[in-house]
């Protein structure tokens, strides 16, 4: 398995889980809206990560990873909306939310490492 294949596989599985979850959302105006938003943001990180893996430069790599992370962060918010609005029961949403949070942490760490900072290092202070 090539470096990054495991993350790409997890992102693909996340997209599939997001699609399946959206299919179970209620057929109401709110349910349809949230489903559309989560479908877009939840299926975007995998192809963005794939593009990052074939980036032309370190800067391009980080840029594409940031796009994937941004979409995962948006997905996380929509999953929380689903939970708090009780559109679906917690046991159906929690596993995908947990995976989303783990993927966010992985991509964030990758960005920090690529930029030459330790993942646990505080951001630099701009004077």
PDB file of C-alpha atoms in Angstrom:
ATOM      1  CA  UNK A   1       0.000   0.000   0.000  1.00  0.00           C
ATOM      2  CA  UNK A   2       1.420   3.390  -1.007  1.00  0.00           C
ATOM      3  CA  UNK A   3       1.822   6.169   1.537  1.00  0.00           C
ATOM      4  CA  UNK A   4      -1.523   7.926   1.933  1.00  0.00           C
ATOM      5  CA  UNK A   5      -3.617   5.047   0.570  1.00  0.00           C
ATOM      6  CA  UNK A   6      -5.068   4.363   4.017  1.00  0.00           C
ATOM      7  CA  UNK A   7      -6.202   7.986   4.457  1.00  0.00           C
ATOM      8  CA  UNK A   8      -7.668   8.087   0.964  1.00  0.00           C
ATOM      9  CA  UNK A   9      -9.536   4.857   1.687  1.00  0.00           C
ATOM     10  CA  UNK A  10     -10.918   6.294   4.917  1.00  0.00           C
ATOM     11  CA  UNK A  11     -12.023   9.450   3.086  1.00  0.00           C
ATOM     12  CA  UNK A  12     -13.771   7.358   0.424  1.00  0.00           C
ATOM     13  CA  UNK A  13     -15.508   5.335   3.146  1.00  0.00           C
ATOM     14  CA  UNK A  14     -16.484   8.592   4.860  1.00  0.00           C
ATOM     15  CA  UNK A  15     -18.081   9.804   1.599  1.00  0.00           C
ATOM     16  CA  UNK A  16     -20.011   6.539   1.282  1.00  0.00           C
ATOM     17  CA  UNK A  17     -21.187   6.804   4.901  1.00  0.00           C
ATOM     18  CA  UNK A  18     -22.270  10.427   4.321  1.00  0.00           C
ATOM     19  CA  UNK A  19     -24.288   9.384   1.267  1.00  0.00           C
ATOM     20  CA  UNK A  20     -25.973   6.577   3.210  1.00  0.00           C
ATOM     21  CA  UNK A  21     -26.737   8.883   6.132  1.00  0.00           C
ATOM     22  CA  UNK A  22     -28.218  11.520   3.794  1.00  0.00           C
ATOM     23  CA  UNK A  23     -30.482   8.863   2.280  1.00  0.00           C
ATOM     24  CA  UNK A  24     -31.947   8.296   5.770  1.00  0.00           C
ATOM     25  CA  UNK A  25     -32.648  11.971   6.521  1.00  0.00           C
ATOM     26  CA  UNK A  26     -36.317  12.978   6.636  1.00  0.00           C
ATOM     27  CA  UNK A  27     -38.000  14.076   3.422  1.00  0.00           C
ATOM     28  CA  UNK A  28     -38.774  17.535   4.812  1.00  0.00           C
ATOM     29  CA  UNK A  29     -37.518  20.961   3.706  1.00  0.00           C
ATOM     30  CA  UNK A  30     -34.915  20.919   6.498  1.00  0.00           C
ATOM     31  CA  UNK A  31     -33.929  17.316   5.865  1.00  0.00           C
ATOM     32  CA  UNK A  32     -33.487  17.907   2.146  1.00  0.00           C
ATOM     33  CA  UNK A  33     -31.430  21.061   2.751  1.00  0.00           C
ATOM     34  CA  UNK A  34     -29.103  19.388   5.232  1.00  0.00           C
ATOM     35  CA  UNK A  35     -28.816  16.323   2.995  1.00  0.00           C
ATOM     36  CA  UNK A  36     -27.741  18.466   0.047  1.00  0.00           C
ATOM     37  CA  UNK A  37     -25.170  20.339   2.112  1.00  0.00           C
ATOM     38  CA  UNK A  38     -23.732  17.185   3.686  1.00  0.00           C
ATOM     39  CA  UNK A  39     -23.672  15.371   0.350  1.00  0.00           C
ATOM     40  CA  UNK A  40     -21.565  18.148  -1.126  1.00  0.00           C
ATOM     41  CA  UNK A  41     -19.180  18.639   1.789  1.00  0.00           C
ATOM     42  CA  UNK A  42     -18.976  14.963   2.753  1.00  0.00           C
ATOM     43  CA  UNK A  43     -18.086  13.661  -0.689  1.00  0.00           C
ATOM     44  CA  UNK A  44     -15.558  16.387  -1.492  1.00  0.00           C
ATOM     45  CA  UNK A  45     -12.600  15.526   0.807  1.00  0.00           C
ATOM     46  CA  UNK A  46     -11.696  12.211  -0.883  1.00  0.00           C
ATOM     47  CA  UNK A  47     -11.166  13.642  -4.381  1.00  0.00           C
ATOM     48  CA  UNK A  48      -9.418  16.713  -2.941  1.00  0.00           C
ATOM     49  CA  UNK A  49      -7.058  14.481  -0.993  1.00  0.00           C
ATOM     50  CA  UNK A  50      -6.417  12.439  -4.123  1.00  0.00           C
ATOM     51  CA  UNK A  51      -5.511  15.637  -5.976  1.00  0.00           C
ATOM     52  CA  UNK A  52      -3.225  16.668  -3.107  1.00  0.00           C
ATOM     53  CA  UNK A  53      -1.328  13.413  -3.417  1.00  0.00           C
ATOM     54  CA  UNK A  54      -0.383  14.329  -6.974  1.00  0.00           C
ATOM     55  CA  UNK A  55       0.325  17.984  -6.202  1.00  0.00           C
ATOM     56  CA  UNK A  56       3.013  19.777  -8.188  1.00  0.00           C
ATOM     57  CA  UNK A  57       4.611  21.418  -5.146  1.00  0.00           C
ATOM     58  CA  UNK A  58       4.558  21.429  -1.360  1.00  0.00           C
ATOM     59  CA  UNK A  59       2.501  24.631  -1.481  1.00  0.00           C
ATOM     60  CA  UNK A  60      -0.029  23.024  -3.859  1.00  0.00           C
ATOM     61  CA  UNK A  61      -0.153  19.940  -1.608  1.00  0.00           C
ATOM     62  CA  UNK A  62      -0.947  22.041   1.473  1.00  0.00           C
ATOM     63  CA  UNK A  63      -3.525  24.096  -0.447  1.00  0.00           C
ATOM     64  CA  UNK A  64      -5.424  20.991  -1.550  1.00  0.00           C
ATOM     65  CA  UNK A  65      -5.207  19.438   1.921  1.00  0.00           C
ATOM     66  CA  UNK A  66      -6.657  22.648   3.357  1.00  0.00           C
ATOM     67  CA  UNK A  67      -9.597  22.409   0.965  1.00  0.00           C
ATOM     68  CA  UNK A  68     -10.225  18.814   2.058  1.00  0.00           C
ATOM     69  CA  UNK A  69      -9.978  19.863   5.726  1.00  0.00           C
ATOM     70  CA  UNK A  70     -12.356  22.782   5.156  1.00  0.00           C
ATOM     71  CA  UNK A  71     -14.946  20.414   3.668  1.00  0.00           C
ATOM     72  CA  UNK A  72     -14.516  17.960   6.557  1.00  0.00           C
ATOM     73  CA  UNK A  73     -15.021  20.804   9.045  1.00  0.00           C
ATOM     74  CA  UNK A  74     -18.221  21.772   7.248  1.00  0.00           C
ATOM     75  CA  UNK A  75     -19.374  18.146   7.287  1.00  0.00           C
ATOM     76  CA  UNK A  76     -18.726  18.022  11.030  1.00  0.00           C
ATOM     77  CA  UNK A  77     -21.025  21.001  11.569  1.00  0.00           C
ATOM     78  CA  UNK A  78     -23.815  19.460   9.460  1.00  0.00           C
ATOM     79  CA  UNK A  79     -23.500  16.204  11.408  1.00  0.00           C
ATOM     80  CA  UNK A  80     -23.856  18.152  14.659  1.00  0.00           C
ATOM     81  CA  UNK A  81     -26.938  19.899  13.215  1.00  0.00           C
ATOM     82  CA  UNK A  82     -28.418  16.474  12.422  1.00  0.00           C
ATOM     83  CA  UNK A  83     -27.748  15.320  15.993  1.00  0.00           C
ATOM     84  CA  UNK A  84     -29.023  18.428  17.753  1.00  0.00           C
ATOM     85  CA  UNK A  85     -32.137  18.692  15.602  1.00  0.00           C
ATOM     86  CA  UNK A  86     -32.819  14.990  16.174  1.00  0.00           C
ATOM     87  CA  UNK A  87     -33.219  14.340  12.448  1.00  0.00           C
ATOM     88  CA  UNK A  88     -31.614  10.942  13.080  1.00  0.00           C
ATOM     89  CA  UNK A  89     -30.898   9.034  16.285  1.00  0.00           C
ATOM     90  CA  UNK A  90     -27.526   9.558  17.951  1.00  0.00           C
ATOM     91  CA  UNK A  91     -26.299   5.955  17.365  1.00  0.00           C
ATOM     92  CA  UNK A  92     -26.678   6.467  13.593  1.00  0.00           C
ATOM     93  CA  UNK A  93     -24.764   9.757  13.545  1.00  0.00           C
ATOM     94  CA  UNK A  94     -22.057   9.346  16.196  1.00  0.00           C
ATOM     95  CA  UNK A  95     -19.803   6.890  14.302  1.00  0.00           C
ATOM     96  CA  UNK A  96     -19.587   9.073  11.190  1.00  0.00           C
ATOM     97  CA  UNK A  97     -19.111  12.196  13.333  1.00  0.00           C
ATOM     98  CA  UNK A  98     -16.262  10.487  15.219  1.00  0.00           C
ATOM     99  CA  UNK A  99     -14.622   9.448  11.925  1.00  0.00           C
ATOM    100  CA  UNK A 100     -15.007  12.994  10.606  1.00  0.00           C
ATOM    101  CA  UNK A 101     -13.267  14.387  13.692  1.00  0.00           C
ATOM    102  CA  UNK A 102     -10.435  11.852  13.360  1.00  0.00           C
ATOM    103  CA  UNK A 103      -9.970  12.684   9.672  1.00  0.00           C
ATOM    104  CA  UNK A 104      -9.905  16.411  10.526  1.00  0.00           C
ATOM    105  CA  UNK A 105      -7.134  15.757  13.057  1.00  0.00           C
ATOM    106  CA  UNK A 106      -5.136  13.675  10.573  1.00  0.00           C
ATOM    107  CA  UNK A 107      -5.335  16.268   7.795  1.00  0.00           C
ATOM    108  CA  UNK A 108      -4.563  19.119  10.205  1.00  0.00           C
ATOM    109  CA  UNK A 109      -1.514  17.240  11.450  1.00  0.00           C
ATOM    110  CA  UNK A 110      -0.412  16.541   7.871  1.00  0.00           C
ATOM    111  CA  UNK A 111      -0.657  20.229   7.009  1.00  0.00           C
ATOM    112  CA  UNK A 112       1.340  21.223  10.095  1.00  0.00           C
ATOM    113  CA  UNK A 113       4.012  18.580   9.424  1.00  0.00           C
ATOM    114  CA  UNK A 114       4.345  19.598   5.776  1.00  0.00           C
ATOM    115  CA  UNK A 115       4.754  23.214   6.774  1.00  0.00           C
ATOM    116  CA  UNK A 116       7.551  22.231   9.136  1.00  0.00           C
ATOM    117  CA  UNK A 117       5.757  22.696  12.439  1.00  0.00           C
ATOM    118  CA  UNK A 118       5.122  20.028  15.016  1.00  0.00           C
ATOM    119  CA  UNK A 119       1.382  19.148  15.086  1.00  0.00           C
ATOM    120  CA  UNK A 120       1.220  20.123  18.779  1.00  0.00           C
ATOM    121  CA  UNK A 121       3.173  23.354  18.385  1.00  0.00           C
ATOM    122  CA  UNK A 122       1.255  26.575  18.947  1.00  0.00           C
ATOM    123  CA  UNK A 123       0.774  28.773  15.893  1.00  0.00           C
ATOM    124  CA  UNK A 124       3.448  31.416  15.386  1.00  0.00           C
ATOM    125  CA  UNK A 125       2.749  34.838  16.878  1.00  0.00           C
ATOM    126  CA  UNK A 126       2.592  37.638  14.318  1.00  0.00           C
ATOM    127  CA  UNK A 127       3.776  40.987  15.670  1.00  0.00           C
TER     128      UNK A 127
END
